[in-house]
Amino acid sequence: MAVDKKLSLMPGPHIRKEVSIEKIMYLFSLALMLPAGASIFLFGRHALFIILTGVLSAVFTEYIAKRIRRQRFRMDGSALITGLLLALTLPPRLPLWMVALGAVFAIAVAKEAFGGLGYNIFNPALAGRAFLTACFPKEMTRWVLPFEAVTSPTPLNSGFVWHNGKIALYKHLFLGNVGGSLGETSALLILIAGFLLLALGIIDWRIPLCYIGTVALLTFSFGKDPLFHVLAGGLMFGAFFMATDYVTTPITGKGRIIFAAGAGVLTVMIRLFGGMPEGVCFSILLMNAFTPLIDRYVRPRPFGWRKTDEQKRGS
Amino acid sequence: MFRTIFKGKSFSGGVKVPENKLTENESVEVFPAPKRAVLPLAQHIGAPCEPVVKRGDKVKTGQIIANSKAFVSAPIHASISGKVTGFIKTITPSSGKVVEAIVIDSDGEDEWERMEAMDLSAPRDELLKRIRDAGIVGLGGATFPTHVKLSPPKDKRIDTIILNGCECEPYVTSDHRVMLEEGEKVLLGLEVIKRILSCDNAIIAIEENKENAISHLRDLIKRKKISTEVVSLKTKYPQGAEKVLIKVLLNREVPLEGLPFDVGVIVQNVSTARAIYEAVFEGKALIRRVLTVTGMVKRPKNLLVRFGTSIESLIDHCGRMEGANEVITGGPMMGISLPVLDLPVTKDVNCILVKRSLRIEERDCIRCGSCVRACPMNLLPTELVKYIKAGMYERCSEYYIDDCMECGSCAYVCPAGIPIVQYIKVAKNEIRRRVKGGS
């Protein structure tokens, strides 16, 4: 019986959800436009240049890397996000060539050298940032206040002083009128963008909730101001946009809770006891390294599984 | 009736799929008996049948033409009256296996051979034998011989019968129409099941998108004073999967590698119940079924079709449409696409879906975890695919590959377009082959 050439044979399911990698990536970048816009508003033209440099170098590096690896380059939006995320975690006065170097490292080393999208272990944007921090410690910690070119420490730095009362501080932190990396200062816009992504089902609520919750709980139990620690620094940004990266975080709900709680613990450790004022970047990177292990051992209980099935799993 | 508060009850995992029940208001139309019927000898799970007729024999509608001595098997009947004109090889539309088939050319008389009518007072063994003799298999698509399913091991006590009218696959409306148009027969068929299992506790499960079927059956039950409950379930795929259904209705989990009777439950499809009615009360063998022809056809319909009718003739009857290049038997989630259209309708074909094929490029997994959340069996589909791709089949059992019922929820939601179910099917076959090979 000859196969009818006009008929196509396809594996099921024969209908698919209206979703694609591109759709997810571009919606994610769209949400990031909120903190990106805020950074330009707060820190001026140079912020725009940093963002453009980050995005363009990331995409260009991806193109070159794909050419070298003899793979097809496609604008799937992932390099765009890496460039955008990296730019938004950088100080507002960073020289543009450093931004470009960070993006090259992020894409070429942290992503493509590991196999490209889906195979990288570390969050490329954070790896790029860590690389820059290691190479240019001075430039990476030069902060300015929004709307003015005056250098100023971030709220987490030891040199940070505040005289105008707690409520006013919270308000400044919430709106973003403090020193810090481009995208991390305005908690309000991060929240709006974050909730947008939650509503679209693109990010998992477990991660920001557990990450921020753990930090609040721990700082409170160490006698610090939990609200300050939640709003200041890169926690909100990291919790909504970095720790939620699909590739570098666990796939199960339980695994993600462990991941986020672990990142929360590490962040508080670094902030309170470490040599650096901020620990979000390194805590997420460290937990990225644990992701394969978490996925190997934290698995959901299969339907119909009973205690007696336990031996089978080990075999 | 405390269970009625479970209206809209659901389960974890699963997916929302566009329903596309184009034919839900189309009354069942009797499709004329074909001039030629091609009847494959294996239309069920279990031992294939041996022909009991030879070329040139005259047969009547409903006469057994192939049978097997095996317990897990069901006989095949002539679906039209006429002459056996030969034996050919054909493909069963649902399994894709090449099997032998008996060809009958019609004499145009449609003379029936019926069995003696029975009623509920008949002994249980007689009823079971009748169900076997009538060739009844699970008409929801599993085609497991019904008399086997209704003979659970002696040590398993059955306390609940679930009649499955969920029909959670998009497009398919055959069960829906059977419930609406032949509700009495369905309920009487259920009474036979109750009698065989000596179990009076029965639930009819229907998704809430079939509101009219729910209220129709509730009315009938009230009027006839039968002790059966109709439960409305949330419309969500795969609500109608046996294990899911039992969990949702009774909060019992069928154990890994277990069967529903392990938790005291037997699930039967509503169309199977109707077939049981006809076998017992009317003495008619299973020679036809209601199926939906839908998708890219000019007039989507529900048709009552004799087995052995060519699928192509059904599509022509409903009006072919330009641009369609894929024909699927079963629903779009679990159905399979056909290599040729000149295939006979068999017992398991509940739907013929004509469509334009999706061209989906398979990309690398981005580990989004959508498949993990969609899996109603709580498995890790992406991890399975990872090990299958690496050829590490031994890891698959560690990830409970056998617990996968291939519902397709994972692949449906996958943004990378990975045909996860296909990988799993291939791996299951490979694992089975290795086990058989004794290595």
XYZ file of N, CA, C and O in Angstrom, chain B residues 167-311:
580
model
N -15.311 13.037 26.978
C -14.950 13.411 25.612
C -14.147 14.715 25.617
O -14.570 15.741 25.086
N -12.953 14.626 26.213
C -12.159 15.836 26.405
C -11.354 16.221 25.167
O -10.802 17.309 25.102
N -11.247 15.322 24.202
C -10.537 15.667 22.962
C -11.310 16.754 22.222
O -12.532 16.665 22.087
N -10.610 17.754 21.700
C -11.302 18.761 20.887
C -11.948 18.107 19.656
O -11.561 16.993 19.281
N -12.892 18.761 19.066
C -13.579 18.354 17.837
C -14.545 17.174 17.993
O -15.586 17.142 17.371
N -14.172 16.171 18.805
C -14.957 14.933 18.829
C -16.291 15.151 19.539
O -16.337 15.723 20.632
N -17.385 14.705 18.913
C -18.702 14.866 19.561
C -19.518 13.579 19.498
O -20.708 13.599 19.747
N -18.886 12.455 19.164
C -19.681 11.241 18.994
C -20.314 10.793 20.310
O -21.507 10.482 20.355
N -19.552 10.784 21.378
C -20.131 10.385 22.664
C -21.207 11.369 23.111
O -22.224 10.977 23.677
N -20.958 12.631 22.866
C -21.932 13.657 23.228
C -23.282 13.366 22.569
O -24.328 13.366 23.203
N -23.245 13.103 21.258
C -24.497 12.848 20.537
C -25.137 11.551 21.005
O -26.366 11.461 21.120
N -24.335 10.539 21.291
C -24.902 9.275 21.775
C -25.643 9.511 23.087
O -26.762 9.040 23.284
N -25.053 10.304 23.971
C -25.699 10.572 25.271
C -27.008 11.311 25.066
O -28.008 11.053 25.723
N -27.012 12.264 24.120
C -28.210 13.069 23.890
C -29.305 12.273 23.193
O -30.478 12.361 23.552
N -28.896 11.503 22.183
C -29.908 10.861 21.348
C -30.269 9.466 21.821
O -31.352 8.970 21.510
N -29.358 8.829 22.512
C -29.645 7.465 22.935
C -29.337 7.271 24.414
O -28.785 6.248 24.831
N -29.701 8.286 25.184
C -29.455 8.264 26.617
C -30.048 7.048 27.306
O -29.414 6.452 28.186
N -31.271 6.643 26.886
C -31.910 5.477 27.526
C -31.054 4.235 27.335
O -30.872 3.445 28.269
N -30.561 4.085 26.093
C -29.755 2.895 25.808
C -28.474 2.904 26.639
O -28.045 1.869 27.153
N -27.879 4.092 26.770
C -26.661 4.204 27.562
C -26.939 3.785 28.999
O -26.201 2.992 29.595
N -28.071 4.286 29.548
C -28.385 3.980 30.943
C -28.692 2.497 31.138
O -28.283 1.893 32.129
N -29.392 1.901 30.157
C -29.689 0.468 30.277
C -28.406 -0.361 30.114
O -28.247 -1.388 30.783
N -27.545 0.088 29.254
C -26.243 -0.576 29.125
C -25.496 -0.527 30.445
O -24.879 -1.506 30.871
N -25.591 0.618 31.103
C -24.944 0.771 32.406
C -25.566 -0.199 33.420
O -24.859 -0.762 34.264
N -26.886 -0.414 33.328
C -27.527 -1.362 34.248
C -26.951 -2.769 34.065
O -26.773 -3.506 35.026
N -26.655 -3.116 32.804
C -26.049 -4.422 32.546
C -24.677 -4.504 33.220
O -24.345 -5.493 33.873
N -23.906 -3.425 33.080
C -22.571 -3.394 33.709
C -22.705 -3.552 35.225
O -21.971 -4.316 35.855
N -23.665 -2.821 35.784
C -23.893 -2.909 37.236
C -24.202 -4.340 37.644
O -23.686 -4.851 38.637
N -25.058 -4.971 36.872
C -25.478 -6.334 37.184
C -24.267 -7.273 37.105
O -24.055 -8.100 37.994
N -23.457 -7.128 36.070
C -22.300 -8.017 35.910
C -21.328 -7.859 37.068
O -20.790 -8.825 37.591
N -21.119 -6.625 37.495
C -20.134 -6.368 38.545
C -20.750 -6.415 39.945
O -20.046 -6.213 40.928
N -22.060 -6.678 40.033
C -22.810 -6.599 41.303
C -22.437 -5.334 42.064
O -22.073 -5.381 43.227
N -22.505 -4.250 41.370
C -22.146 -2.982 41.994
C -23.192 -1.966 41.570
O -23.456 -1.805 40.381
N -23.808 -1.332 42.538
C -24.908 -0.444 42.185
C -24.502 1.025 42.173
O -25.290 1.898 41.870
N -23.272 1.253 42.541
C -22.819 2.630 42.679
C -22.165 3.095 41.375
O -21.076 2.650 41.036
N -22.872 3.952 40.655
C -22.326 4.369 39.359
C -22.344 5.877 39.217
O -23.251 6.560 39.701
N -21.316 6.360 38.564
C -21.220 7.797 38.293
C -21.070 7.970 36.784
O -20.276 7.265 36.158
N -21.816 8.905 36.220
C -21.575 9.259 34.826
C -20.840 10.588 34.837
O -21.329 11.576 35.393
N -19.667 10.597 34.253
C -18.839 11.806 34.291
C -18.890 12.508 32.940
O -18.617 11.897 31.913
N -19.269 13.783 32.967
C -19.381 14.545 31.727
C -18.756 15.910 31.946
O -18.932 16.526 32.998
N -18.012 16.395 30.962
C -17.437 17.737 31.086
C -18.544 18.781 30.967
O -19.520 18.602 30.245
N -18.332 19.905 31.643
C -19.423 20.872 31.754
C -19.759 21.574 30.441
O -20.769 22.266 30.348
N -18.933 21.361 29.403
C -19.299 21.961 28.113
C -20.418 21.199 27.407
O -20.906 21.629 26.375
N -20.818 20.047 27.999
C -21.941 19.301 27.428
C -23.151 19.387 28.349
O -23.728 18.393 28.761
N -23.502 20.637 28.657
C -24.588 20.938 29.581
C -25.869 20.172 29.239
O -26.521 19.578 30.108
N -26.234 20.152 27.932
C -27.494 19.506 27.561
C -27.450 17.998 27.813
O -28.461 17.407 28.208
N -26.303 17.388 27.610
C -26.202 15.954 27.873
C -26.319 15.687 29.366
O -26.966 14.716 29.792
N -25.719 16.566 30.161
C -25.786 16.397 31.614
C -27.234 16.460 32.079
O -27.730 15.560 32.777
N -27.953 17.508 31.638
C -29.331 17.645 32.141
C -30.236 16.559 31.548
O -31.131 16.059 32.230
N -29.985 16.161 30.313
C -30.786 15.106 29.708
C -30.659 13.801 30.493
O -31.663 13.179 30.856
N -29.435 13.416 30.794
C -29.237 12.167 31.528
C -29.778 12.277 32.947
O -30.353 11.324 33.476
N -29.633 13.455 33.548
C -30.186 13.624 34.907
C -31.698 13.452 34.893
O -32.271 12.812 35.784
N -32.346 14.032 33.863
C -33.804 13.879 33.734
C -34.196 12.415 33.609
O -35.101 11.931 34.302
N -33.507 11.742 32.714
C -33.820 10.333 32.476
C -33.663 9.518 33.760
O -34.503 8.680 34.081
N -32.601 9.796 34.465
C -32.331 9.046 35.696
C -33.422 9.288 36.721
O -33.915 8.376 37.386
N -33.855 10.545 36.802
C -34.914 10.889 37.756
C -36.196 10.171 37.373
O -36.867 9.562 38.200
N -36.524 10.221 36.075
C -37.762 9.596 35.612
C -37.743 8.086 35.818
O -38.728 7.485 36.189
N -36.614 7.485 35.563
C -36.543 6.025 35.647
C -36.178 5.539 37.046
O -36.090 4.345 37.289
N -35.919 6.510 37.934
C -35.558 6.172 39.316
C -34.380 5.190 39.373
O -34.437 4.136 40.007
N -33.329 5.516 38.647
C -32.125 4.688 38.676
C -31.156 5.305 39.676
O -31.115 6.521 39.836
N -30.379 4.457 40.326
C -29.414 5.009 41.289
C -28.092 5.286 40.588
O -27.145 4.524 40.691
N -28.064 6.348 39.840
C -26.836 6.732 39.158
C -26.720 8.239 39.242
O -27.719 8.940 39.191
N -25.507 8.684 39.362
C -25.307 10.107 39.519
C -24.571 10.659 38.313
O -23.663 10.019 37.806
N -24.982 11.834 37.863
C -24.274 12.467 36.766
C -23.432 13.600 37.345
O -23.962 14.487 38.004
N -22.134 13.538 37.149
C -21.251 14.563 37.714
C -20.686 15.422 36.587
O -20.188 14.912 35.585
N -20.814 16.722 36.790
C -20.297 17.665 35.799
C -18.863 18.026 36.160
O -18.565 18.408 37.290
N -17.970 17.869 35.205
C -16.555 18.139 35.457
C -16.075 19.319 34.633
O -16.625 19.635 33.580
N -15.041 19.946 35.120
C -14.481 21.066 34.406
C -13.972 20.625 33.029
O -13.472 19.516 32.872
N -14.126 21.501 32.049
C -13.658 21.179 30.709
C -12.160 21.431 30.629
O -11.718 22.571 30.581
N -11.428 20.352 30.687
C -9.970 20.481 30.679
C -9.388 19.168 30.170
O -9.847 18.104 30.545
N -8.407 19.275 29.325
C -7.797 18.079 28.783
C -6.691 17.582 29.709
O -5.956 18.416 30.225
N -6.464 16.320 29.965
C -7.227 15.128 29.593
C -8.160 14.641 30.715
O -7.888 13.626 31.342
N -9.229 15.353 30.901
C -10.177 15.001 31.958
C -10.701 13.569 31.806
O -10.986 12.889 32.783
N -10.823 13.104 30.570
C -11.428 11.798 30.334
C -10.461 10.625 30.449
O -10.857 9.485 30.279
N -9.209 10.890 30.746
C -8.263 9.778 30.918
C -8.633 9.022 32.190
O -8.861 9.641 33.230
N -8.680 7.707 32.079
C -9.161 6.877 33.193
C -8.591 7.270 34.553
O -9.329 7.525 35.503
N -7.264 7.313 34.618
C -6.630 7.560 35.909
C -6.983 8.943 36.441
O -7.211 9.134 37.637
N -7.020 9.911 35.535
C -7.354 11.277 35.931
C -8.782 11.328 36.450
O -9.082 11.913 37.497
N -9.654 10.663 35.721
C -11.079 10.671 36.062
C -11.317 10.076 37.452
O -12.073 10.615 38.262
N -10.649 8.976 37.736
C -10.824 8.311 39.034
C -10.314 9.219 40.145
O -10.938 9.350 41.198
N -9.212 9.879 39.893
C -8.649 10.798 40.882
C -9.616 11.964 41.147
O -9.893 12.320 42.283
N -10.145 12.515 40.078
C -11.018 13.676 40.213
C -12.311 13.300 40.934
O -12.766 14.010 41.832
N -12.883 12.167 40.566
C -14.191 11.813 41.117
C -14.097 11.226 42.511
O -14.930 11.493 43.370
N -13.097 10.392 42.739
C -13.064 9.630 43.990
C -11.839 9.921 44.833
O -11.698 9.374 45.924
N -10.949 10.778 44.318
C -9.684 11.048 44.989
C -8.894 9.770 45.273
O -8.288 9.615 46.318
N -8.938 8.836 44.331
C -8.118 7.629 44.465
C -7.104 7.632 43.336
O -7.436 7.984 42.214
N -5.897 7.214 43.658
C -4.869 7.160 42.629
C -4.600 5.722 42.227
O -4.221 4.905 43.052
N -4.813 5.432 40.967
C -4.447 4.114 40.459
C -2.940 3.987 40.587
O -2.207 4.856 40.127
N -2.462 2.921 41.269
C -1.013 2.833 41.493
C -0.237 2.724 40.185
O -0.784 2.333 39.156
N 1.041 3.048 40.259
C 1.934 2.919 39.100
C 1.811 1.509 38.551
O 1.836 0.544 39.291
N 1.705 1.392 37.264
C 1.592 0.106 36.592
C 0.365 -0.670 37.030
O 0.249 -1.861 36.779
N -0.554 -0.004 37.729
C -1.769 -0.672 38.175
C -2.913 -0.394 37.233
O -2.770 0.305 36.231
N -4.073 -0.962 37.562
C -5.267 -0.767 36.752
C -6.375 -0.239 37.647
O -6.310 -0.358 38.867
N -7.417 0.347 37.047
C -8.481 0.917 37.868
C -9.057 -0.059 38.897
O -9.401 0.343 40.013
N -9.134 -1.355 38.555
C -9.736 -2.259 39.550
C -8.885 -2.379 40.809
O -9.373 -2.814 41.845
N -7.621 -1.969 40.739
C -6.788 -1.967 41.940
C -7.301 -0.982 42.988
O -6.964 -1.088 44.168
N -8.084 -0.001 42.547
C -8.672 0.929 43.515
C -10.200 0.786 43.517
O -10.922 1.693 43.907
N -10.669 -0.370 43.055
C -12.096 -0.681 43.170
C -12.981 -0.011 42.142
O -14.167 0.201 42.381
N -12.405 0.345 41.011
C -13.187 1.094 40.035
C -13.113 0.421 38.656
O -12.086 -0.162 38.291
N -14.203 0.471 37.925
C -14.203 0.084 36.515
C -14.721 1.293 35.730
O -15.746 1.873 36.087
N -13.988 1.672 34.700
C -14.423 2.798 33.871
C -14.857 2.260 32.509
O -14.155 1.452 31.901
N -16.015 2.687 32.067
C -16.473 2.324 30.729
C -16.918 3.574 30.001
O -17.407 4.521 30.606
N -16.765 3.531 28.702
C -17.159 4.666 27.885
C -18.671 4.624 27.614
O -19.261 3.551 27.558
N -19.297 5.775 27.426
C -20.754 5.808 27.219
C -21.163 5.076 25.935
O -22.198 4.391 25.898
N -20.362 5.199 24.883
C -20.704 4.510 23.643
C -20.581 2.993 23.802
O -21.311 2.231 23.176
N -19.657 2.566 24.654
C -19.549 1.143 24.952
C -20.821 0.666 25.651
O -21.347 -0.405 25.346
N -21.323 1.486 26.565
C -22.559 1.126 27.277
C -23.709 0.985 26.291
O -24.542 0.074 26.391
N -23.739 1.878 25.318
C -24.790 1.792 24.302
C -24.652 0.488 23.511
O -25.638 -0.193 23.218
N -23.420 0.137 23.177
C -23.185 -1.109 22.440
C -23.611 -2.314 23.270
O -24.180 -3.280 22.747
N -23.366 -2.240 24.582
C -23.772 -3.332 25.468
C -25.297 -3.453 25.457
O -25.862 -4.547 25.382
N -25.979 -2.315 25.465
C -27.443 -2.339 25.403
C -27.906 -3.099 24.156
O -28.725 -4.004 24.231
N -27.350 -2.722 23.016
C -27.799 -3.351 21.764
C -27.490 -4.837 21.743
O -28.279 -5.630 21.226
N -26.363 -5.208 22.309
C -25.984 -6.625 22.322
C -26.945 -7.436 23.198
O -27.398 -8.512 22.825
N -27.255 -6.877 24.366
C -28.045 -7.646 25.326
C -29.536 -7.582 25.000
O -30.193 -8.611 24.845
N -30.070 -6.397 24.847
C -31.525 -6.258 24.726
C -32.019 -6.456 23.288
O -33.177 -6.766 23.068
N -31.147 -6.212 22.323
C -31.582 -6.351 20.931
C -30.866 -7.476 20.194
O -31.187 -7.764 19.035
N -29.897 -8.081 20.838
C -29.189 -9.193 20.207
C -28.325 -8.789 19.036
O -27.996 -9.602 18.176
N -27.955 -7.511 18.972
C -27.174 -7.043 17.833
C -25.683 -7.030 18.169
O -25.277 -6.511 19.211
N -24.903 -7.554 17.253
C -23.451 -7.489 17.431
C -22.974 -6.077 17.119
O -23.689 -5.279 16.510
N -21.756 -5.793 17.560
C -21.177 -4.470 17.312
C -20.666 -4.422 15.870
O -19.612 -4.972 15.540
N -21.415 -3.763 15.011
C -21.001 -3.688 13.610
C -20.966 -2.247 13.113
O -20.725 -1.983 11.951
N -21.263 -1.317 13.975
C -21.242 0.081 13.553
C -21.049 0.973 14.772
O -21.206 0.521 15.911
N -20.720 2.204 14.529
C -20.555 3.130 15.637
C -20.811 4.555 15.155
O -20.823 4.833 13.958
N -20.984 5.446 16.123
C -21.115 6.855 15.794
C -19.716 7.456 15.764
O -18.910 7.221 16.657
N -19.427 8.180 14.719
C -18.153 8.895 14.695
C -18.354 10.293 14.116
O -19.345 10.563 13.441
N -17.413 11.161 14.407
C -17.492 12.554 13.982
C -16.556 12.778 12.805
O -15.396 12.387 12.874
N -17.068 13.344 11.742
C -16.195 13.759 10.629
C -16.159 15.279 10.668
O -17.196 15.934 10.551
N -14.975 15.835 10.873
C -14.942 17.259 11.196
C -13.648 17.909 10.717
O -12.819 17.270 10.093
N -13.518 19.175 11.005
C -12.345 19.921 10.579
C -12.598 20.571 9.227
O -13.648 21.192 9.011
N -11.655 20.395 8.311
C -11.767 21.048 7.018
C -12.626 20.235 6.043
O -12.159 19.759 5.007
N -13.886 20.055 6.390
C -14.866 19.474 5.471
C -16.013 20.469 5.374
O -16.244 21.252 6.302
N -16.729 20.423 4.250
C -17.761 21.439 4.045
C -18.908 21.280 5.028
O -19.468 22.251 5.515
N -19.301 20.032 5.292
C -20.402 19.803 6.220
C -19.936 18.840 7.310
O -20.082 17.620 7.163
N -19.394 19.345 8.396
C -18.983 18.450 9.488
C -20.207 17.707 10.033
O -21.280 18.310 10.166
N -20.051 16.430 10.325
C -21.210 15.626 10.712
C -20.859 14.591 11.759
O -19.708 14.208 11.911
N -21.925 14.125 12.442
C -21.815 12.916 13.242
C -22.506 11.820 12.449
O -23.669 11.973 12.067
N -21.799 10.743 12.189
C -22.346 9.698 11.336
C -22.383 8.366 12.069
O -21.473 8.054 12.844
N -23.441 7.604 11.808
C -23.497 6.222 12.280
C -22.982 5.362 11.131
O -23.608 5.268 10.083
N -21.816 4.772 11.329
C -21.097 4.145 10.225
C -20.863 2.667 10.496
O -20.510 2.275 11.612
N -21.066 1.834 9.461
C -20.721 0.408 9.567
C -19.207 0.263 9.538
O -18.531 0.946 8.753
N -18.691 -0.665 10.316
C -17.252 -0.928 10.246
C -16.906 -1.424 8.860
O -17.723 -2.054 8.196
N -15.708 -1.123 8.443
C -15.270 -1.560 7.120
C -15.554 -0.547 6.033
O -15.076 -0.681 4.915
N -16.334 0.492 6.363
C -16.582 1.557 5.397
C -15.290 2.333 5.161
O -14.531 2.576 6.102
N -15.073 2.732 3.908
C -13.826 3.449 3.637
C -13.861 4.862 4.215
O -14.858 5.579 4.102
N -12.777 5.229 4.851
C -12.682 6.561 5.462
C -12.814 7.636 4.392
O -13.433 8.681 4.593
